[in-house]
Short mmCIF file of N, CA and C in Angstrom, two decimals:
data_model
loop_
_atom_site.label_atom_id
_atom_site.label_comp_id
_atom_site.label_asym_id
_atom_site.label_seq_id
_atom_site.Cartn_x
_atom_site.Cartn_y
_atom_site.Cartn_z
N UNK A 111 15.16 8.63 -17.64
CA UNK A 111 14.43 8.14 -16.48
C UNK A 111 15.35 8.19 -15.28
N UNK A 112 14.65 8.51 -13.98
CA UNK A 112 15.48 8.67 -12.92
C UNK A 112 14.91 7.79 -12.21
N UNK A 113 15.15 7.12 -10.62
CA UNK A 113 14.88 6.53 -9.82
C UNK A 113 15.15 7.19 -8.20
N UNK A 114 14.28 7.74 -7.77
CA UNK A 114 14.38 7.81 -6.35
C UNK A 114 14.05 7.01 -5.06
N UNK A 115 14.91 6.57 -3.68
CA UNK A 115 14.71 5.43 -2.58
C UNK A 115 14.22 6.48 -1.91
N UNK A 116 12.67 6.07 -1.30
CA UNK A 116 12.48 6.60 -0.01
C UNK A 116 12.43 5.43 0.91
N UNK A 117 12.63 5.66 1.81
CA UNK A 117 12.24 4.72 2.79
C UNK A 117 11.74 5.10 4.10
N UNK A 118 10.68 4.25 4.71
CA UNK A 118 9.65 5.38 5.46
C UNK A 118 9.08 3.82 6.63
N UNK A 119 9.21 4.14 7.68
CA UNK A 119 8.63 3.68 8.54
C UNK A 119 7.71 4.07 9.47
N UNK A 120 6.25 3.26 10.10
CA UNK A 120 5.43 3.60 11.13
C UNK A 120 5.21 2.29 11.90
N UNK A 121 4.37 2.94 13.21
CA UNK A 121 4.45 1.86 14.13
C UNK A 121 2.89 1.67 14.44
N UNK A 122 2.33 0.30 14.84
CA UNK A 122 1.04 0.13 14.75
C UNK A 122 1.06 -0.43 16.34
N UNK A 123 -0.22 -0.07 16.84
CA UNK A 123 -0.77 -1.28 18.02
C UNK A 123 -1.07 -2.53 17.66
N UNK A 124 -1.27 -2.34 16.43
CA UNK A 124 -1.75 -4.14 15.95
C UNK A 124 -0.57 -4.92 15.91
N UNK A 125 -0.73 -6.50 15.74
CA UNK A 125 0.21 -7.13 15.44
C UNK A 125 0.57 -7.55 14.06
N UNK A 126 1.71 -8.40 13.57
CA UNK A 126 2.15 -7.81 12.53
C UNK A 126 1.03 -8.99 11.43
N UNK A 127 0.69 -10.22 11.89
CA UNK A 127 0.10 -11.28 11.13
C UNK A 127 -1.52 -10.62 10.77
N UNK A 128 -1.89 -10.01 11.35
CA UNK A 128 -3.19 -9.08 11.25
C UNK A 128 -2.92 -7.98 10.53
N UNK A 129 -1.79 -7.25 10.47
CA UNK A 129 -1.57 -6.15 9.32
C UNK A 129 -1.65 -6.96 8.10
N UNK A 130 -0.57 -7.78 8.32
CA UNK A 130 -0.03 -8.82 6.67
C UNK A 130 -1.27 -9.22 5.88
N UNK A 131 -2.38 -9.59 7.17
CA UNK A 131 -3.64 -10.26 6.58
C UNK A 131 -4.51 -9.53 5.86
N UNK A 132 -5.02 -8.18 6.43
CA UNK A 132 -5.55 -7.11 6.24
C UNK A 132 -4.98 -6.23 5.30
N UNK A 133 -3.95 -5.95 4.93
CA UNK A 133 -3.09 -5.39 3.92
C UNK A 133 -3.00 -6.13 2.69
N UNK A 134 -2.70 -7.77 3.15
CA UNK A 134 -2.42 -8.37 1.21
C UNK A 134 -2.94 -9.33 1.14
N UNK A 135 -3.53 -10.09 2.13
CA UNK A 135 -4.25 -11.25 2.05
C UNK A 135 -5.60 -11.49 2.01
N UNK A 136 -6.46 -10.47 2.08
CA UNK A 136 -8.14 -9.85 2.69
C UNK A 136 -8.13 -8.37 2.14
N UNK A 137 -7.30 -8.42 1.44
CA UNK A 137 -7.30 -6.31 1.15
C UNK A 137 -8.61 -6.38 0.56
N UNK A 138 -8.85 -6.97 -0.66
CA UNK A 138 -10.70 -6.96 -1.28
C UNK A 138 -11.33 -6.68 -0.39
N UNK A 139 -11.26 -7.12 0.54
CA UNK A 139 -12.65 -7.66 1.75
C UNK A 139 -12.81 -6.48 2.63
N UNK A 140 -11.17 -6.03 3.24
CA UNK A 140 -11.52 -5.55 4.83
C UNK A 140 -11.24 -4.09 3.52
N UNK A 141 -10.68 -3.42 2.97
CA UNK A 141 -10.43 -1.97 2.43
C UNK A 141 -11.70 -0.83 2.43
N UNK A 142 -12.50 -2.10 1.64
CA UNK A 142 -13.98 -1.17 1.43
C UNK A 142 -14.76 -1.04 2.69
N UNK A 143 -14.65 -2.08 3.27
CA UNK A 143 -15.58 -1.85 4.61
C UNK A 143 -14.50 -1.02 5.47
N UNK A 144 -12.98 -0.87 6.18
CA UNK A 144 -12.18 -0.05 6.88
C UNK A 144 -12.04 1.23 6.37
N UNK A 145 -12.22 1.41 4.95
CA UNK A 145 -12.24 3.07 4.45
C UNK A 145 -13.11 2.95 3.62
N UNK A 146 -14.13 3.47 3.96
CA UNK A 146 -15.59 3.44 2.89
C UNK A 146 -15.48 5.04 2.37
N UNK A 147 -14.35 5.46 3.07
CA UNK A 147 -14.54 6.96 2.82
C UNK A 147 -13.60 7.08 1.74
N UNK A 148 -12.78 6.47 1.25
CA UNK A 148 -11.78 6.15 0.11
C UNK A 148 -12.32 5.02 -0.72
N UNK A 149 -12.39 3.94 -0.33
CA UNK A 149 -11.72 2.86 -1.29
C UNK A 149 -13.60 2.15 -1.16
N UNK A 150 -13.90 2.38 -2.97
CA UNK A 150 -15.03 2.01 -3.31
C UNK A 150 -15.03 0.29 -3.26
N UNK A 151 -13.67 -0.29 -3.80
CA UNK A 151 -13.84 -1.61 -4.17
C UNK A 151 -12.16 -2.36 -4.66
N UNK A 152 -11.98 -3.33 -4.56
CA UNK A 152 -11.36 -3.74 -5.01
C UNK A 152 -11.23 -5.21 -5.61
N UNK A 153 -10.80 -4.78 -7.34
CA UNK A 153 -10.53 -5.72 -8.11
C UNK A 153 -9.42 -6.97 -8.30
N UNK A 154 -9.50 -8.09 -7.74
CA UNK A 154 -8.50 -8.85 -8.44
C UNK A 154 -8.52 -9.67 -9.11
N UNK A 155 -7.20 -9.40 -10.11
CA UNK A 155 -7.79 -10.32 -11.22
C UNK A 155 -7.55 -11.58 -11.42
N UNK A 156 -7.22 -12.35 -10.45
CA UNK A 156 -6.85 -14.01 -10.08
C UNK A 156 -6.04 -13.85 -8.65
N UNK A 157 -6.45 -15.43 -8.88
CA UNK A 157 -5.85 -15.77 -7.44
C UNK A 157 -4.35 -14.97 -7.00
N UNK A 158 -4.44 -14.63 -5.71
CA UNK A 158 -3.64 -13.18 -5.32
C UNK A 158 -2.31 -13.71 -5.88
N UNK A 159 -1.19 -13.83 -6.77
CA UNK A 159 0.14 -14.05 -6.43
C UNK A 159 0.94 -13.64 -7.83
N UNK A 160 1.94 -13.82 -7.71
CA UNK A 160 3.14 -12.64 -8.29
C UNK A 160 2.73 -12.43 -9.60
N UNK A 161 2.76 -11.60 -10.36
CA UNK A 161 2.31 -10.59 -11.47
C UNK A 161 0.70 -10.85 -11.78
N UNK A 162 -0.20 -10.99 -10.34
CA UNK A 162 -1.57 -10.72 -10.48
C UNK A 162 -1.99 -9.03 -10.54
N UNK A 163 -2.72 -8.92 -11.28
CA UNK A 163 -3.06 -7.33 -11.30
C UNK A 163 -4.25 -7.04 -10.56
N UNK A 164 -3.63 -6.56 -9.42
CA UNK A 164 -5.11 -5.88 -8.28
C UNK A 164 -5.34 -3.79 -9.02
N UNK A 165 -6.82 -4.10 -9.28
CA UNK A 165 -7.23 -2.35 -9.26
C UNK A 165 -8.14 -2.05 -8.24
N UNK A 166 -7.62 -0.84 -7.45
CA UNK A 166 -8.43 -0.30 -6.50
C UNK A 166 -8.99 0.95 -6.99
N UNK A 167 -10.32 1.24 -6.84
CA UNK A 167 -11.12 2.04 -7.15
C UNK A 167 -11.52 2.81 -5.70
N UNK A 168 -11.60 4.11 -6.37
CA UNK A 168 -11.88 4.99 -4.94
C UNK A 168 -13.00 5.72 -5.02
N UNK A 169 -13.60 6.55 -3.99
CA UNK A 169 -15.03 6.93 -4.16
C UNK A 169 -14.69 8.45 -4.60
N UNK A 170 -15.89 8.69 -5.48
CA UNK A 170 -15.85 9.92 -6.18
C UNK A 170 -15.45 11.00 -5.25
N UNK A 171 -15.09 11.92 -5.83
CA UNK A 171 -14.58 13.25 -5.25
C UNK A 171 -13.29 13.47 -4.61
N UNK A 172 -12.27 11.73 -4.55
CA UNK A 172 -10.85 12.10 -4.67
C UNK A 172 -9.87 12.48 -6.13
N UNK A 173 -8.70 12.82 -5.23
CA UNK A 173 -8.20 13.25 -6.41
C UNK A 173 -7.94 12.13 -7.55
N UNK A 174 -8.28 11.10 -7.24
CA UNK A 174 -7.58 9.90 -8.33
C UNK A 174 -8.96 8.67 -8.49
N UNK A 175 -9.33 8.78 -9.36
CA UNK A 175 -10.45 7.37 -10.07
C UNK A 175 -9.96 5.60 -9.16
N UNK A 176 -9.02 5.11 -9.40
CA UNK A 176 -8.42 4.27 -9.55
C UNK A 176 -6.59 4.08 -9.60
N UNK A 177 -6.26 2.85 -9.05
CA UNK A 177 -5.03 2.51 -9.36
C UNK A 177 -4.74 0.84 -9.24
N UNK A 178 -3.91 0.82 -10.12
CA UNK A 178 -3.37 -0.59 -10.38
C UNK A 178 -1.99 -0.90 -10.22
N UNK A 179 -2.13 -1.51 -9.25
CA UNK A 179 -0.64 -2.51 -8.78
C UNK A 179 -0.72 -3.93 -9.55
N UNK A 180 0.38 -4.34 -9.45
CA UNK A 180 1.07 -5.80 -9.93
C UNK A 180 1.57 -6.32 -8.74
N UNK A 181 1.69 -7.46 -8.34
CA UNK A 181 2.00 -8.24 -6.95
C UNK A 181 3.38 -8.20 -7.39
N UNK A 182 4.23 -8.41 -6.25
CA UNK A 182 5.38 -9.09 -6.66
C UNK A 182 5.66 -10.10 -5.52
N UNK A 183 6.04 -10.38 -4.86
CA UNK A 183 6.47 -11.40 -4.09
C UNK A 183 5.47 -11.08 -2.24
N UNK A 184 5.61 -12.14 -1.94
CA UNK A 184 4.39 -11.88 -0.74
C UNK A 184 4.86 -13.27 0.04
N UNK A 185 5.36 -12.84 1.53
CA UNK A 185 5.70 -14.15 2.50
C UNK A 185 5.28 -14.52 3.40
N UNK A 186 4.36 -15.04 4.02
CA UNK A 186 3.31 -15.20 5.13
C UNK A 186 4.29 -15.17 6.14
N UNK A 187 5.57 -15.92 6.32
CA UNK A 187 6.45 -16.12 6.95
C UNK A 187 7.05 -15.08 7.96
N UNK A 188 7.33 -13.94 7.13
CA UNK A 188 8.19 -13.24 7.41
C UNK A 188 7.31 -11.49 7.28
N UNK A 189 6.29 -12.09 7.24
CA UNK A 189 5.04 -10.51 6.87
C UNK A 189 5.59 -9.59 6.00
N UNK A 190 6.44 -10.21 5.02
CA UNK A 190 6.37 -8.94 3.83
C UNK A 190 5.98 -9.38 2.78
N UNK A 191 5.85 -8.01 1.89
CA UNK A 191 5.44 -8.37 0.76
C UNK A 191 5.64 -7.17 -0.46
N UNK A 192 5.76 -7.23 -1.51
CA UNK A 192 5.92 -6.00 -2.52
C UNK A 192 4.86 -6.09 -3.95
N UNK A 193 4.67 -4.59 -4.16
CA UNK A 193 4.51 -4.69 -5.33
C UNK A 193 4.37 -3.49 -6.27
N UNK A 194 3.94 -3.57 -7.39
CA UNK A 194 4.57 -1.87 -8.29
C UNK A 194 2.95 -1.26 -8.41
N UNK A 195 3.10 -0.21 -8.40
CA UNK A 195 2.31 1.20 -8.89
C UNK A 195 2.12 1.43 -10.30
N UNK A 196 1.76 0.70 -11.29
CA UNK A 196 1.68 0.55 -12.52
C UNK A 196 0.84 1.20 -13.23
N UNK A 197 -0.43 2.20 -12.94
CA UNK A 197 -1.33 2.74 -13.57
C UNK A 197 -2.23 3.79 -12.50
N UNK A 198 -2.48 4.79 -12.71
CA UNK A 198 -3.98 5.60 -12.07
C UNK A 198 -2.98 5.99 -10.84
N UNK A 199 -3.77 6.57 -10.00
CA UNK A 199 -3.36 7.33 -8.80
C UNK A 199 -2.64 8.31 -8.97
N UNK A 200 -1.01 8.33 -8.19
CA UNK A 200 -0.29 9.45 -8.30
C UNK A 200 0.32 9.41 -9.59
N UNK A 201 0.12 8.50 -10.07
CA UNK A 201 1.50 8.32 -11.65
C UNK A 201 1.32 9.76 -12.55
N UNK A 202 0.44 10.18 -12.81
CA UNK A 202 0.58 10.88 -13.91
C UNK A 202 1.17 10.64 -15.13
N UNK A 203 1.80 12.01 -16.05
CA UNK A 203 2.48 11.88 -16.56
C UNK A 203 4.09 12.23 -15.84
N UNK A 204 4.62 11.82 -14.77
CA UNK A 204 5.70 12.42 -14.50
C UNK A 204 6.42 11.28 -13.77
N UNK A 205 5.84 10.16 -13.62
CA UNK A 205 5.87 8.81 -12.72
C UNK A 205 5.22 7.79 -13.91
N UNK A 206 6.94 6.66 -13.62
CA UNK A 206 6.38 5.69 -14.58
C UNK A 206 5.90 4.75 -14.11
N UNK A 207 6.30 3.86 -12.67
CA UNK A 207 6.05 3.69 -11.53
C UNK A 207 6.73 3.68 -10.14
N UNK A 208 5.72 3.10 -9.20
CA UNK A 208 6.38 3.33 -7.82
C UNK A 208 6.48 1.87 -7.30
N UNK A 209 7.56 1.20 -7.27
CA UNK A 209 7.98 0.06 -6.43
C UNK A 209 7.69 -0.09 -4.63
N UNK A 210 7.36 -0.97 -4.49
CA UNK A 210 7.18 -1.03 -2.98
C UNK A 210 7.59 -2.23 -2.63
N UNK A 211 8.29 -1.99 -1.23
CA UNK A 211 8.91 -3.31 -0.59
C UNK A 211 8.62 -3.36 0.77
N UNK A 212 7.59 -3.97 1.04
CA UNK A 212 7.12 -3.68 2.43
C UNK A 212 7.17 -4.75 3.52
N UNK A 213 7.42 -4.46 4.90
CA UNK A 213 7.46 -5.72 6.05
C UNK A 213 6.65 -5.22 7.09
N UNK A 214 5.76 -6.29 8.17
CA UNK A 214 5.76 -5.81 9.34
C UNK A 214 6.46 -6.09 9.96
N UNK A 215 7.32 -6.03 11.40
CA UNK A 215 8.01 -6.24 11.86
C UNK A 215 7.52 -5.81 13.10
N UNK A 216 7.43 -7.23 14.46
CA UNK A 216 7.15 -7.16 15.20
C UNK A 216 7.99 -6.79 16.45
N UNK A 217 7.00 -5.51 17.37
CA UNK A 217 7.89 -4.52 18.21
C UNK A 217 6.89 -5.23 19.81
N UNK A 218 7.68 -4.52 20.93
CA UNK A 218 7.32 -4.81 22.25
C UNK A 218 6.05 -4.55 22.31
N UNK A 219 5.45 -5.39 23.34
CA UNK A 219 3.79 -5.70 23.56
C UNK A 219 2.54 -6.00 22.16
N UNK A 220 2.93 -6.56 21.27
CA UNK A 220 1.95 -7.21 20.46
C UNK A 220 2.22 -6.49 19.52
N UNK A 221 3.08 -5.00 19.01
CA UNK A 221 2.48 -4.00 18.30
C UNK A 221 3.69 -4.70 17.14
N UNK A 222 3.35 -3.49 16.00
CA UNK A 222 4.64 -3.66 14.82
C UNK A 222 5.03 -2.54 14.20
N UNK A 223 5.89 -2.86 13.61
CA UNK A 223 7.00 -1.62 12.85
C UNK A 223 6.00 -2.15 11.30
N UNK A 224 6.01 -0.94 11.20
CA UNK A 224 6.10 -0.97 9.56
C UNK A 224 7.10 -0.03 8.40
N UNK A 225 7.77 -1.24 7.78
CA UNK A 225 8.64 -0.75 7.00
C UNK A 225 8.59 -0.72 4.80
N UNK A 226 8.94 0.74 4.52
CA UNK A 226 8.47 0.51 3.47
C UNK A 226 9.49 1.03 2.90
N UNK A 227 9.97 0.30 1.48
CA UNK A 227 10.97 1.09 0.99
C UNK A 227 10.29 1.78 -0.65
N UNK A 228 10.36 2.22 -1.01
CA UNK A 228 9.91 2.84 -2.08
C UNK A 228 10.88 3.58 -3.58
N UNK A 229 10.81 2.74 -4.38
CA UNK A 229 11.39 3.62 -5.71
C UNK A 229 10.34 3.80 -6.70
N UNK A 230 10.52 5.57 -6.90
CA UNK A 230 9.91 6.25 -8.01
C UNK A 230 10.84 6.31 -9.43
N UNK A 231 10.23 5.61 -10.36
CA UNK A 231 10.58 6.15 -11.47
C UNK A 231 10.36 6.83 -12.40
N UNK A 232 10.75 7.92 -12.69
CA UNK A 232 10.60 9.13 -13.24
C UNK A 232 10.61 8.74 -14.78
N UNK A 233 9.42 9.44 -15.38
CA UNK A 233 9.97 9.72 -16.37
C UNK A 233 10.87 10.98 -16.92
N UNK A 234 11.69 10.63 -18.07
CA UNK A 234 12.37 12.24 -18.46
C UNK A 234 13.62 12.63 -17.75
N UNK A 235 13.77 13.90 -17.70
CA UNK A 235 14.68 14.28 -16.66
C UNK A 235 13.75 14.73 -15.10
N UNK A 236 12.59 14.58 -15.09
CA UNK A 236 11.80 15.13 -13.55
C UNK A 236 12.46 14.25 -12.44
N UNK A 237 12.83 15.32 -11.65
CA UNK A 237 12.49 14.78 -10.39
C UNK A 237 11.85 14.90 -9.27
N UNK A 238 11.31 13.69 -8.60
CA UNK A 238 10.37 14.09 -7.50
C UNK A 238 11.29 14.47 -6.08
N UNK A 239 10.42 15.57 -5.63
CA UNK A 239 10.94 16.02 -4.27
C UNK A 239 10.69 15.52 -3.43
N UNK A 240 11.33 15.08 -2.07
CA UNK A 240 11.10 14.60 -0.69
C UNK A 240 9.45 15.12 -0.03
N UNK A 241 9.47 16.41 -0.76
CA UNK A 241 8.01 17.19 -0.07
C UNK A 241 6.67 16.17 -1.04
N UNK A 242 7.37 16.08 -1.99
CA UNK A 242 5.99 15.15 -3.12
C UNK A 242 6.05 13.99 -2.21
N UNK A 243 6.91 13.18 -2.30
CA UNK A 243 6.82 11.66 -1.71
C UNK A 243 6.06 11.97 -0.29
N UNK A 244 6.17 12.92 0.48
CA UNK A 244 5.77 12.89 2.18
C UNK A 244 4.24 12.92 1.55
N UNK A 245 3.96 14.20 0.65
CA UNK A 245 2.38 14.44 0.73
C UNK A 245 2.01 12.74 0.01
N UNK A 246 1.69 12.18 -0.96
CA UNK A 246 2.19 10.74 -1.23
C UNK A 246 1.74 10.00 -0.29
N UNK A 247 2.10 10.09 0.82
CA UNK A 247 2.35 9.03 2.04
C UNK A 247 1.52 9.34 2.74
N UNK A 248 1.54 10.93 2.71
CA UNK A 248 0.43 11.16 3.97
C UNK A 248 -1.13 11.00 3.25
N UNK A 249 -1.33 11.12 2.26
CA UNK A 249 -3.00 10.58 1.39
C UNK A 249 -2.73 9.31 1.86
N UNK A 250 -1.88 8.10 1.71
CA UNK A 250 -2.31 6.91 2.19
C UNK A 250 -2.23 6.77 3.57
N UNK A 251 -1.93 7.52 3.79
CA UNK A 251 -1.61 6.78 5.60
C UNK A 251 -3.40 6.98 5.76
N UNK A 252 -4.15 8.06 5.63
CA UNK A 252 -5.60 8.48 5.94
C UNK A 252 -6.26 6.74 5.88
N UNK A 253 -5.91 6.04 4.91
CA UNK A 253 -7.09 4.76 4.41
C UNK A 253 -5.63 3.55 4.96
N UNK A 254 -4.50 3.45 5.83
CA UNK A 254 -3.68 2.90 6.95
C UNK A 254 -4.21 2.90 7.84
N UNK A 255 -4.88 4.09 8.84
CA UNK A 255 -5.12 4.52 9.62
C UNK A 255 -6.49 3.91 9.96
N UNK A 256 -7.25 4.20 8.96
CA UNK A 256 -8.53 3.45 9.05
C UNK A 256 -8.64 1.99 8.99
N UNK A 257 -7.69 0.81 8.14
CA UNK A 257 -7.52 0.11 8.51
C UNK A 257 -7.20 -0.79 9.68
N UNK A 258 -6.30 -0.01 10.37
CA UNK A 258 -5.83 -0.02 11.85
C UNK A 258 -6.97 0.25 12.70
N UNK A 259 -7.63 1.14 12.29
CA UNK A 259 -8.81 1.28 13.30
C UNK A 259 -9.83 0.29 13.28
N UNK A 260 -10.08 -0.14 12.11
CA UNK A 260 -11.07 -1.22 12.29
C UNK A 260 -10.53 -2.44 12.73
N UNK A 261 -9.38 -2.51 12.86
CA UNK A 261 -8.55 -3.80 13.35
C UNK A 261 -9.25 -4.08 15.03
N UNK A 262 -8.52 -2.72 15.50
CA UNK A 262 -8.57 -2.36 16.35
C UNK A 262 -10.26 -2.36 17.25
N UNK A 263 -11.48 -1.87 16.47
CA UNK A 263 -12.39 -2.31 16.88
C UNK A 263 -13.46 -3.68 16.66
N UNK A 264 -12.24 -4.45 15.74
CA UNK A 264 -12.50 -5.16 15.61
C UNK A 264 -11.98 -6.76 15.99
N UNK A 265 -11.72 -6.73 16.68
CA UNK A 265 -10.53 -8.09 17.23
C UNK A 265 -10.73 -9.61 16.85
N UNK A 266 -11.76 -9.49 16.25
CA UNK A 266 -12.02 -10.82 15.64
C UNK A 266 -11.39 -10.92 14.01
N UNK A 267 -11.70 -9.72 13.78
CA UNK A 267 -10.91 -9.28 12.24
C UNK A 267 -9.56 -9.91 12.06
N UNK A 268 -9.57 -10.24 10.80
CA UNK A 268 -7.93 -10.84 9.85
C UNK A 268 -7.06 -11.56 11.49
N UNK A 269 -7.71 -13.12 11.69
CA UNK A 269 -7.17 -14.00 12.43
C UNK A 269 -6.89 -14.70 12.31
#
């Protein structure tokens, strides 16, 4: 087994307590309605907190059914939060999982940084390439993006 760090940052117009909210605190709620074009639904299976198992289900005709994360730690405080890639999506057989350690971090005029650090663990001797992890990132940023947008036309949203 191998382990690869990416670490990957973007910047939002939103602020960072409205990402945090919309991302891990309301993800059930706002996902399906902000990307109806991805994300059919989402499952959790108890009250949101550390080794709860959330599955997100996506709408037919992507490349992936479903995926299941495990929470790991989550700080209202400080807008971060993490958790692992444990089943469905990109895993395959070549990925045992993908760790995530994520913050918002608030930048000039209301907006935020978003910071993510990421380890893949491989199974075997494979390793994943910098070009796998970007494409990776760029399928989620599509259902990010849409989140942000409904933020955005939505200003009453995750307050």
């Amino acid at each position: 087994m191998g382990v690869v760090t990416y670490n990957y940052d973007s910047t939002s117009p939103v602020a960072p307590a409205r990402l945090f909210k919309a991302f891990v605190l309301e993800a059930d709620k706002v996902w399906p309605i902000a990307a109806p074009h991805a994300i059919k639904s989402i499952e959790v299976e108890a009250n949101p907190s550390p080794g709860t198992i959330v599955k997100v289900n996506f709408v037919e005709g992507l490349p992936f059914q479903y995926m299941k994360h495990q929470i790991g730690e989550n700080d209202e405080n400080k807008f971060s939060y993490s958790y692992s890639l444990i089943e469905g999506g990109p895993l395959g057989d070549k990925l045992e999982k993908i760790n995530y350690e994520n913050k918002f971090e608030a930048a000039v005029g209301g907006r935020s940084v978003y910071k993510s650090s990421m380890k893949f663990y491989t199974f075997g001797d494979y390793v994943i390439t910098e070009d796998e992890i970007k494409a990776l990132i760029k399928g989620s940023e599509g259902v990010y993006k849409a989140i942000e947008a409904y933020l955005l036309a939505n200003p009453d949203a995750c307050n």
